[in-house]
Short mmCIF file of N, CA, C and O in Angstrom, two decimals:
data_model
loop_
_atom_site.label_atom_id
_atom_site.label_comp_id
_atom_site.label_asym_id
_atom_site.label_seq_id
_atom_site.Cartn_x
_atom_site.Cartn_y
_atom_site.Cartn_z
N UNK A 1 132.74 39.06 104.81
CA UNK A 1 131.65 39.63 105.56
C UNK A 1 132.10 39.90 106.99
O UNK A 1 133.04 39.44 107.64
N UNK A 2 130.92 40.99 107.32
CA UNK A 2 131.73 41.20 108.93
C UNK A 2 130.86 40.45 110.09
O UNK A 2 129.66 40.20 109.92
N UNK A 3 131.64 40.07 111.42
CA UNK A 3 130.78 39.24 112.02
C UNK A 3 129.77 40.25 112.45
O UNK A 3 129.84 41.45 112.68
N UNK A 4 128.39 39.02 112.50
CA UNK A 4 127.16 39.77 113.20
C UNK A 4 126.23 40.47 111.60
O UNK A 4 125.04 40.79 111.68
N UNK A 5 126.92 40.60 110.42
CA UNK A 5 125.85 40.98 109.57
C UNK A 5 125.69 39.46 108.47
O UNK A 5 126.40 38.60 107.93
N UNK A 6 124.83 39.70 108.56
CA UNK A 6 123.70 38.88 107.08
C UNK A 6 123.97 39.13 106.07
O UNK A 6 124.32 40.28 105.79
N UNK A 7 123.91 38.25 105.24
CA UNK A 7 123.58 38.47 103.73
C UNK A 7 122.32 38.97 103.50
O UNK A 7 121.29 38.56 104.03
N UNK A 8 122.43 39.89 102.68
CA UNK A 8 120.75 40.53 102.23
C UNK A 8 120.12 39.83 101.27
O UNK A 8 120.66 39.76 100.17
N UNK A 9 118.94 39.22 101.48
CA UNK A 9 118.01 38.66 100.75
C UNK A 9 117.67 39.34 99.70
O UNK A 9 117.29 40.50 99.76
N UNK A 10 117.84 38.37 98.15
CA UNK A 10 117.15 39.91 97.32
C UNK A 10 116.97 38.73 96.11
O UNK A 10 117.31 37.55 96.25
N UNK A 11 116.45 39.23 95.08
CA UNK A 11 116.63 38.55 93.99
C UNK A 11 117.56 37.09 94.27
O UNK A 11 118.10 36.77 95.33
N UNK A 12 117.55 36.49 93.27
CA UNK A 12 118.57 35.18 93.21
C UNK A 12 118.75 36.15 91.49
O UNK A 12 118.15 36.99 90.82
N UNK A 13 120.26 35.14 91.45
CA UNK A 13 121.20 36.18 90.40
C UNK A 13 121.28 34.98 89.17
O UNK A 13 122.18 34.18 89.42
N UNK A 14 120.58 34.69 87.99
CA UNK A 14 120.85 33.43 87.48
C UNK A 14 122.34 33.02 87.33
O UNK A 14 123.08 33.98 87.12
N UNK A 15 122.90 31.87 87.38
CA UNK A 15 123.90 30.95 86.89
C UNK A 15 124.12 31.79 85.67
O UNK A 15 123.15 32.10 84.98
N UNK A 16 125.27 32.16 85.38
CA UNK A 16 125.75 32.22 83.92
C UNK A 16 125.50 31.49 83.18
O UNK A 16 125.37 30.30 83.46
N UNK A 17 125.33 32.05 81.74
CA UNK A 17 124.96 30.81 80.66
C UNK A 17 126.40 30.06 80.24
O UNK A 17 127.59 30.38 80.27
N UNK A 18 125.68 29.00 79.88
CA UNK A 18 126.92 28.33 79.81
C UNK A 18 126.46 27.87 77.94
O UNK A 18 125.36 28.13 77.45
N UNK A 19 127.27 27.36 77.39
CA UNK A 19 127.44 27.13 76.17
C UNK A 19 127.88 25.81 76.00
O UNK A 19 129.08 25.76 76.24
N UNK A 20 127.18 24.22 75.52
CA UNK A 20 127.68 23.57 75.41
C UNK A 20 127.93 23.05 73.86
O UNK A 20 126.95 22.46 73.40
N UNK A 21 128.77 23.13 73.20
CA UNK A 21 129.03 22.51 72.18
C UNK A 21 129.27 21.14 72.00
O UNK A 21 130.06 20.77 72.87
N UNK A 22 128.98 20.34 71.35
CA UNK A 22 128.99 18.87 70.61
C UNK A 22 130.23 18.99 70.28
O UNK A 22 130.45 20.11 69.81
N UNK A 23 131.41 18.11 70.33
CA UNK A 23 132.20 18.12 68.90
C UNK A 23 131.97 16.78 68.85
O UNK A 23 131.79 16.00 69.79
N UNK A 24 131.99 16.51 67.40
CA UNK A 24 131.70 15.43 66.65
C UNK A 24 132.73 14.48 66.07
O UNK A 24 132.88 14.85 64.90
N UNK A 25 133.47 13.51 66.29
CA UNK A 25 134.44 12.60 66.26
C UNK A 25 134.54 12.74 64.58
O UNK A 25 133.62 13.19 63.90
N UNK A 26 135.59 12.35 64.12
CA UNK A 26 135.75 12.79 62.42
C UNK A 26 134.69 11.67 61.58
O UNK A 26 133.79 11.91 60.77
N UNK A 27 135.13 10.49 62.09
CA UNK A 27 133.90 9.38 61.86
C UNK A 27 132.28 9.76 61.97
O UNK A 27 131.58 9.72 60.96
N UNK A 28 131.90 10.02 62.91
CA UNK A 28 130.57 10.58 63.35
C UNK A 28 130.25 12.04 62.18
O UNK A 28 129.12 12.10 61.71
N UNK A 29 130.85 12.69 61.95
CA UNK A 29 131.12 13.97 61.36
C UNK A 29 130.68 13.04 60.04
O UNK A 29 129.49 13.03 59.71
N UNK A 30 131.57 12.31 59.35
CA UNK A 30 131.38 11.56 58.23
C UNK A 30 130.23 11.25 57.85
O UNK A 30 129.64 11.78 56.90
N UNK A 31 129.72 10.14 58.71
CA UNK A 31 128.64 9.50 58.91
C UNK A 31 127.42 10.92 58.53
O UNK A 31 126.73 11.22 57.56
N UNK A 32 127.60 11.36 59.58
CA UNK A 32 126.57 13.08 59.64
C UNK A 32 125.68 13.39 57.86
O UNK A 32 124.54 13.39 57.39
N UNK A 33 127.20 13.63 57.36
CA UNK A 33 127.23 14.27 56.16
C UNK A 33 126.85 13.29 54.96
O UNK A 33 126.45 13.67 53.85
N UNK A 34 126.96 12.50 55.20
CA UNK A 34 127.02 11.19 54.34
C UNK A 34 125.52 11.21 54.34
O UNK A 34 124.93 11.57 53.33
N UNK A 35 124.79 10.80 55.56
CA UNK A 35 123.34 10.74 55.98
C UNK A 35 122.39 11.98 55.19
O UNK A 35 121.32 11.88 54.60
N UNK A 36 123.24 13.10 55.43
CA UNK A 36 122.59 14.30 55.09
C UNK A 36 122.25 14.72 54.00
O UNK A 36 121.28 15.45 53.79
N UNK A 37 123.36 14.11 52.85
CA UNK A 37 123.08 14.00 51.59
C UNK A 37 122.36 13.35 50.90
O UNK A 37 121.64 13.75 49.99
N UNK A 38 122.54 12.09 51.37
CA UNK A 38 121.44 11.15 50.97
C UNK A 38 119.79 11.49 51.33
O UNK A 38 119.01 10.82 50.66
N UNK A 39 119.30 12.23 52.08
CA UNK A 39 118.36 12.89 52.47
C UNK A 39 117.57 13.71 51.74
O UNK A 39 116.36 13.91 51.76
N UNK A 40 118.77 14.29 50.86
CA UNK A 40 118.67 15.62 50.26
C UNK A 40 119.31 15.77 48.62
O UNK A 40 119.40 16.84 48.02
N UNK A 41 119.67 14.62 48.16
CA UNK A 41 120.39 14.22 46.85
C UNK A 41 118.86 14.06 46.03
O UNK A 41 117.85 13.96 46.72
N UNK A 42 118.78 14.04 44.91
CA UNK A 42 117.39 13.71 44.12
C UNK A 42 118.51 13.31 42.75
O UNK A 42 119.31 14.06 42.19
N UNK A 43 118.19 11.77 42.49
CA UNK A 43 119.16 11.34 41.10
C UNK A 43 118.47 11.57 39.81
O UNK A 43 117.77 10.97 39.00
N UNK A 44 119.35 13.51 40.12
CA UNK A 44 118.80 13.64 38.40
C UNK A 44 120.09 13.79 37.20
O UNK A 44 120.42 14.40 36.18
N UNK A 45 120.46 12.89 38.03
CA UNK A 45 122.10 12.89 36.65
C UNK A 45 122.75 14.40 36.23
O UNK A 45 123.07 14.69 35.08
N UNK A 46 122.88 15.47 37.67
CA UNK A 46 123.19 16.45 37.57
C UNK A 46 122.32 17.28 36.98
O UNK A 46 122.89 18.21 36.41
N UNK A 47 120.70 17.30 36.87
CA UNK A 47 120.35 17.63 35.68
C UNK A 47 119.05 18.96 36.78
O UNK A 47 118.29 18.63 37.69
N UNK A 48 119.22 20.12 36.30
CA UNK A 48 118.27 21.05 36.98
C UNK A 48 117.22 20.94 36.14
O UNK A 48 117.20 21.10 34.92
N UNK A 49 116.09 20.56 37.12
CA UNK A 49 114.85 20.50 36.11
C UNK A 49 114.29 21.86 36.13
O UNK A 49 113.50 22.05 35.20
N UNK A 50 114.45 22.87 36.91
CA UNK A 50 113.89 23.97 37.27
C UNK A 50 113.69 24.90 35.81
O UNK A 50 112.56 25.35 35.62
N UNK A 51 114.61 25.16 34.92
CA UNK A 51 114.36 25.46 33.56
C UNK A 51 113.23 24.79 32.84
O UNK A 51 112.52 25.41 32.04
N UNK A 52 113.07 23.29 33.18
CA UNK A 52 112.10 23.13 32.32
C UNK A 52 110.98 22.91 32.84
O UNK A 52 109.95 22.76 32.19
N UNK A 53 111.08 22.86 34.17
CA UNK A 53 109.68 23.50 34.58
C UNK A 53 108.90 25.12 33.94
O UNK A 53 107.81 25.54 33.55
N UNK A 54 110.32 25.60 34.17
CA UNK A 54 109.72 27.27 34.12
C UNK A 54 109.05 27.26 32.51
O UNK A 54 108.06 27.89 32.13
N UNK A 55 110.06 26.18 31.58
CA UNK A 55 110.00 26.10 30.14
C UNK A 55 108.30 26.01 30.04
O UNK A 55 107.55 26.94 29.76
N UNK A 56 107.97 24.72 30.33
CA UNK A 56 106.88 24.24 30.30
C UNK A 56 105.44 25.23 31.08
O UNK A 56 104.45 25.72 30.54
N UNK A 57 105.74 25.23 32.04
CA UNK A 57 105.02 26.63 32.78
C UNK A 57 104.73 28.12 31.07
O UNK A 57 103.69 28.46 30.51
N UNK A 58 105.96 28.50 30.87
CA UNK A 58 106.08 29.58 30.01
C UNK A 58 105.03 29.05 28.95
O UNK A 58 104.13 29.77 28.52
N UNK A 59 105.12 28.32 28.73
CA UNK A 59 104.37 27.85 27.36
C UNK A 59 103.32 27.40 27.22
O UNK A 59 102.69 27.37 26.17
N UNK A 60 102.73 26.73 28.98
CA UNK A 60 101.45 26.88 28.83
C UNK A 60 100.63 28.46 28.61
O UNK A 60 99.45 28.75 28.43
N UNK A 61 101.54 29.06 28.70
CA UNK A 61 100.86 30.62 30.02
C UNK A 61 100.54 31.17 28.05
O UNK A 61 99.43 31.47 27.60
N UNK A 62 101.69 31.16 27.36
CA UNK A 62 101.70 32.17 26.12
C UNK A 62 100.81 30.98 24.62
O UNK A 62 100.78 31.40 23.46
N UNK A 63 100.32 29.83 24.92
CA UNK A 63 100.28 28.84 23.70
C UNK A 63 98.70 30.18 23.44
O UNK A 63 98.78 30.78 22.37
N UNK A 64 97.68 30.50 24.18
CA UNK A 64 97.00 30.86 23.60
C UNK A 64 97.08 32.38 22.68
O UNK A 64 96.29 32.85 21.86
N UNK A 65 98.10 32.78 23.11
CA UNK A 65 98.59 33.92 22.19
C UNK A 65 99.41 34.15 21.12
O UNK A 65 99.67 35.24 20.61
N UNK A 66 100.15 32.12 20.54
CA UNK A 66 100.46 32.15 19.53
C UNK A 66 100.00 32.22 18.01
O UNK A 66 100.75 32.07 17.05
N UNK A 67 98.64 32.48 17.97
CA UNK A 67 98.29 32.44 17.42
C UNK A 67 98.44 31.23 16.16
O UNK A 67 98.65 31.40 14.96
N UNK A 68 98.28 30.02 16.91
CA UNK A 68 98.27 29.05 16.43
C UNK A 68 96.89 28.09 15.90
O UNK A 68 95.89 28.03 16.62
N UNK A 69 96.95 27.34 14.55
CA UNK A 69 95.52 26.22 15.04
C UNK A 69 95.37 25.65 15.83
O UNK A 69 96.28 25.06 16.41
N UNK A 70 93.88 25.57 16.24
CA UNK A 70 93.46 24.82 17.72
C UNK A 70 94.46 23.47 18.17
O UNK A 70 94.97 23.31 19.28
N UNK A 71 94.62 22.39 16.76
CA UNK A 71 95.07 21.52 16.80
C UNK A 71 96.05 21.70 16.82
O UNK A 71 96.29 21.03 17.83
N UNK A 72 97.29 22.21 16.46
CA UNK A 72 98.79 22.74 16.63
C UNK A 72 98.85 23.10 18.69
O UNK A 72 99.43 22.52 19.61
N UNK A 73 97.86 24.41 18.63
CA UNK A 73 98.10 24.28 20.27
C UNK A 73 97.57 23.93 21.09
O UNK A 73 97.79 24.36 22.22
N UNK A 74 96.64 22.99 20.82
CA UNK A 74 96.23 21.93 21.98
C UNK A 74 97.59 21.13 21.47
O UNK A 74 98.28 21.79 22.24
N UNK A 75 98.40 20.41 20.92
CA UNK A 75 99.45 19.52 20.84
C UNK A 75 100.52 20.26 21.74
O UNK A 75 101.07 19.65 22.65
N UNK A 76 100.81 21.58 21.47
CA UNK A 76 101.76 22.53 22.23
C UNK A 76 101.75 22.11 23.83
O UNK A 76 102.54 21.75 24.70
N UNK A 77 100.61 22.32 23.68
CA UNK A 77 99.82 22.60 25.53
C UNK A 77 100.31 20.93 26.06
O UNK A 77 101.06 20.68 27.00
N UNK A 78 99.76 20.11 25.33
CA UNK A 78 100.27 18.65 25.31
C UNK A 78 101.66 18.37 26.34
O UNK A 78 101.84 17.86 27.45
N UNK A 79 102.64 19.10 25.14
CA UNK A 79 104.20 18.28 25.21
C UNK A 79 104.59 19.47 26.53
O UNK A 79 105.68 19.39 27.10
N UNK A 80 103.63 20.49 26.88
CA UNK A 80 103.93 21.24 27.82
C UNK A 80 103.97 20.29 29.49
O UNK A 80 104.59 20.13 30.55
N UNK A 81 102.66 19.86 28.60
CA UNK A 81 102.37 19.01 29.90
C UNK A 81 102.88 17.94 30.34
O UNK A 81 102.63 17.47 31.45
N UNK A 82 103.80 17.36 29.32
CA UNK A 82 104.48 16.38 29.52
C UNK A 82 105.55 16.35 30.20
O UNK A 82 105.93 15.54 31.04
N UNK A 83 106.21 17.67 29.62
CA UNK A 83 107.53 18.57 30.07
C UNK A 83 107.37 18.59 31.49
O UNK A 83 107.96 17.80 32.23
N UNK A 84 106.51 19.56 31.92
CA UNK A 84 106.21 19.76 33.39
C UNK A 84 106.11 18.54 34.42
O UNK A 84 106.37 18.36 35.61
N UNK A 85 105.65 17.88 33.48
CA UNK A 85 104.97 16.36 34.79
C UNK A 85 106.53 15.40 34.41
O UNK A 85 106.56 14.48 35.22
N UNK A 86 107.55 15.35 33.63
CA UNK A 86 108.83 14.50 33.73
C UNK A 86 109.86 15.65 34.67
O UNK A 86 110.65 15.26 35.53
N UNK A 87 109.68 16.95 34.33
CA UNK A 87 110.65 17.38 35.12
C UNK A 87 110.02 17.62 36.50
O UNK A 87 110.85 17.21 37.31
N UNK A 88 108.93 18.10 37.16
CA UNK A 88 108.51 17.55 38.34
C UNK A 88 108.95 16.12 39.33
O UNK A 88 109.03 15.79 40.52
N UNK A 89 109.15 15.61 38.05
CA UNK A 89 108.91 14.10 39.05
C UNK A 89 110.54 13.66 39.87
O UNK A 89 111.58 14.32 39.91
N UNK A 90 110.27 12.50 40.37
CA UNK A 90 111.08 12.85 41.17
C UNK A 90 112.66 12.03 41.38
O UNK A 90 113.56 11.87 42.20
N UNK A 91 112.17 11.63 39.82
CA UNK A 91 113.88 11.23 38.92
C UNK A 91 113.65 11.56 37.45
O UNK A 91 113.61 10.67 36.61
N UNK A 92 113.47 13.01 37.12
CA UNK A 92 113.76 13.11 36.49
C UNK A 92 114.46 12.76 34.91
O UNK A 92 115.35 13.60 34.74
N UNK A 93 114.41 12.18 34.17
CA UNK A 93 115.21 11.51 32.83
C UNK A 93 115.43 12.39 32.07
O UNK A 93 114.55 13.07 31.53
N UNK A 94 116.97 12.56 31.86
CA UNK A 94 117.23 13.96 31.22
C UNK A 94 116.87 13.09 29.13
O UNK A 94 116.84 13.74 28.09
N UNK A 95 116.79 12.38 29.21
CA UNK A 95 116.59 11.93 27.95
C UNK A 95 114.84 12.48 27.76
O UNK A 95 114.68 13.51 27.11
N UNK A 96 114.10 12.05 28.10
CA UNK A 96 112.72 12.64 28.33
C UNK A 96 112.93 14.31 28.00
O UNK A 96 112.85 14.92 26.93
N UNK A 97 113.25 14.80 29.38
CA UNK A 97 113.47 16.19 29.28
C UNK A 97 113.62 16.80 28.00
O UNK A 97 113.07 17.80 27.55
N UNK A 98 114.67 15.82 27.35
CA UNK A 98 115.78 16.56 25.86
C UNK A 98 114.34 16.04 24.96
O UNK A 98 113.96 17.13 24.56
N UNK A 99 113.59 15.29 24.55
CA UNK A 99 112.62 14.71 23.84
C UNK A 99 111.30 16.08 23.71
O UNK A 99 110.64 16.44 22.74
N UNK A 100 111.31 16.51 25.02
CA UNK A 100 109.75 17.02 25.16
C UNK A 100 110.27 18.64 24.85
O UNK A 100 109.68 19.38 24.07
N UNK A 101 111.14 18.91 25.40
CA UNK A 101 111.62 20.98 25.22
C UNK A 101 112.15 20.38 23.78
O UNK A 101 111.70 21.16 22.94
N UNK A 102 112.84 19.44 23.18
CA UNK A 102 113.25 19.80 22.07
C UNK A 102 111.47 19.52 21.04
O UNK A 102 111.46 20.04 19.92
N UNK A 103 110.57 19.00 21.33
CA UNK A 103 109.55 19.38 20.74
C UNK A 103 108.77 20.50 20.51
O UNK A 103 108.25 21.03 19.53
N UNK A 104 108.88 20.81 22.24
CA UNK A 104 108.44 22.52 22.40
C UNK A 104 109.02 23.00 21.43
O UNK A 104 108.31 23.58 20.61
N UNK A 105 110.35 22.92 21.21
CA UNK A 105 111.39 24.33 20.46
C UNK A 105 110.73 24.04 18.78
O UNK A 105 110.18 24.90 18.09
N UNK A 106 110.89 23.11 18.53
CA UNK A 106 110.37 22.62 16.97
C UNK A 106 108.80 23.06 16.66
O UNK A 106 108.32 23.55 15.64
N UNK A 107 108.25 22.77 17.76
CA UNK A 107 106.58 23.32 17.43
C UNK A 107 106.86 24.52 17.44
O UNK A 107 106.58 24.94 16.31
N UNK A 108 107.35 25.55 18.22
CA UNK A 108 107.28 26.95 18.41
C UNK A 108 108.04 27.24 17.05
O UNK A 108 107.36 27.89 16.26
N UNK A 109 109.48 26.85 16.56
CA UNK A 109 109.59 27.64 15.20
C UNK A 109 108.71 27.33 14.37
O UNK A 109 108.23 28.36 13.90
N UNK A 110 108.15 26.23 13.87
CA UNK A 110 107.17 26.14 13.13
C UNK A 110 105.79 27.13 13.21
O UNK A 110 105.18 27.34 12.16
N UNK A 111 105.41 27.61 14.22
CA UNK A 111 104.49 28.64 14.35
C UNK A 111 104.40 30.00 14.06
O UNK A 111 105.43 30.30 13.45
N UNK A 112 103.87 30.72 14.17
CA UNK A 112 104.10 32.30 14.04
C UNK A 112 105.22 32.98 15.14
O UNK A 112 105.48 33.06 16.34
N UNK A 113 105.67 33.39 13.77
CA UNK A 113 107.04 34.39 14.84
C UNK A 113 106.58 35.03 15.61
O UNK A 113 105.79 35.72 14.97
N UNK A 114 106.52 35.27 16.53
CA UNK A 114 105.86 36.61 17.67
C UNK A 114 107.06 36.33 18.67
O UNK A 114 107.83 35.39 18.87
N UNK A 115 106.84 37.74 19.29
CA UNK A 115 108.06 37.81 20.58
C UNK A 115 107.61 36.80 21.90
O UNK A 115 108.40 36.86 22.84
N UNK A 116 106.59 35.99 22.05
CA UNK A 116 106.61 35.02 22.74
C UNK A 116 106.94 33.49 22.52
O UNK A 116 107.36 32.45 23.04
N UNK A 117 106.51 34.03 21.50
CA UNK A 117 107.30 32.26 20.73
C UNK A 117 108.90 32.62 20.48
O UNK A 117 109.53 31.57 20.37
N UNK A 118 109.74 33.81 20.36
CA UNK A 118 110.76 33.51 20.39
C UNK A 118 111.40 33.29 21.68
O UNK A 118 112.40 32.58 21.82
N UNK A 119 110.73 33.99 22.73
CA UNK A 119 111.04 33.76 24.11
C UNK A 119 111.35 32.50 24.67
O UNK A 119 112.40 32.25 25.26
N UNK A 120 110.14 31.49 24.42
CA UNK A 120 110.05 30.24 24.23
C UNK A 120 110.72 29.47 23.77
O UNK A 120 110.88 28.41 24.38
N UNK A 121 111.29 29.64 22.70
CA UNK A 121 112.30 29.07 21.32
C UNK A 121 114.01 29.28 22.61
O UNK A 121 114.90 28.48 22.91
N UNK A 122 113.75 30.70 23.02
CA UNK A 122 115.71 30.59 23.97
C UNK A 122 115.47 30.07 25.09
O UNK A 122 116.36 29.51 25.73
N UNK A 123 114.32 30.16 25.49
CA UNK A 123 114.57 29.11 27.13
C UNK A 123 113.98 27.77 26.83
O UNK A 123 113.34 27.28 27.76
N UNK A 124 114.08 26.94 25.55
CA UNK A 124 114.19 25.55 25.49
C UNK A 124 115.51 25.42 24.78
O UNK A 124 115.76 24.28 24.39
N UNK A 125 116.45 26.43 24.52
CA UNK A 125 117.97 26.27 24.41
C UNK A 125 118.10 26.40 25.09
O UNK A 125 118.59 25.36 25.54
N UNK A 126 118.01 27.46 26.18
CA UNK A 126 118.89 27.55 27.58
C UNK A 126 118.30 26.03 28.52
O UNK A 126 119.04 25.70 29.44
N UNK A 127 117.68 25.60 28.41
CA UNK A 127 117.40 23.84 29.46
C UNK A 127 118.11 23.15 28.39
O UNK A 127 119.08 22.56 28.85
N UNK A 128 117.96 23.00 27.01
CA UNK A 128 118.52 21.61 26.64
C UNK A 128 120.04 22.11 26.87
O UNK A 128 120.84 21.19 27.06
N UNK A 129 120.37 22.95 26.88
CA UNK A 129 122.20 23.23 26.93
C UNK A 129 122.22 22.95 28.75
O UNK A 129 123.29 22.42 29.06
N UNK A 130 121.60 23.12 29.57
CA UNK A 130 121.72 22.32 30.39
C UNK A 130 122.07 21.27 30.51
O UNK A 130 122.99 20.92 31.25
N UNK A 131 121.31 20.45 29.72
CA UNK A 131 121.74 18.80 29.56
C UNK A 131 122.76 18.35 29.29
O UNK A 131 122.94 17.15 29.45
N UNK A 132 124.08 19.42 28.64
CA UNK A 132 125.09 18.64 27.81
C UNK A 132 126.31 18.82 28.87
O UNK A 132 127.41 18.33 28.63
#
């Protein structure tokens, strides 16, 4: 600056941003991940219940269009419900699971062939082949 002039008053100019990153010691890092899983692990013996939700879901939605006896699909609707409420929960038992879709699958061939009951019939193969 030259002598005798001022700085001109004006705005203030913010600080640059600055960026601070964490790094995390390999231990701490460990720990992190370790924590994180356990958080977020659900012990279902590897087992996706999401098929037999959808299974069970599917089969409530189509039992009244199998044209089944009342008593046949109120039992259907049953093991649907059973299906849904073991794979919901929140350990899962893939033994259960294999018990209730492999009932679904057995009630449904036993019923009238229709293209919803066979629908039914491959996505309680596609969950129990999950299981293996």
């Amino acid at each position: 600056m030259r002598a005798g002039r001022r700085k001109r008053a004006g705005p203030r100019q913010p600080a640059p941003l600055r960026h601070h990153v964490q790094h995390l010691s390999a231990e701490r890092q460990g720990r992190h991940h370790r924590r994180a899983a356990e958080l977020t692990q659900n012990n279902t013996d590897g087992v996706d219940p999401t098929l037999f939700v959808q299974l069970a879901g599917y089969v409530g939605q189509v039992s009244p269009i199998l044209s089944l006896p009342d008593e046949d699909r109120a039992e259907l609707e049953r093991v649907a419900q059973d299906l849904h409420t073991e794979a919901s929960s929140d350990n899962p038992e893939p033994g259960r699971l294999r018990q209730f879709a492999t009932q679904l699958k057995d009630k449904l061939l036993e019923g009238a062939i229709t293209m919803a009951a066979t629908q039914g019939i491959q996505m309680a193969e596609q969950a129990l082949a999950a299981l293996m």
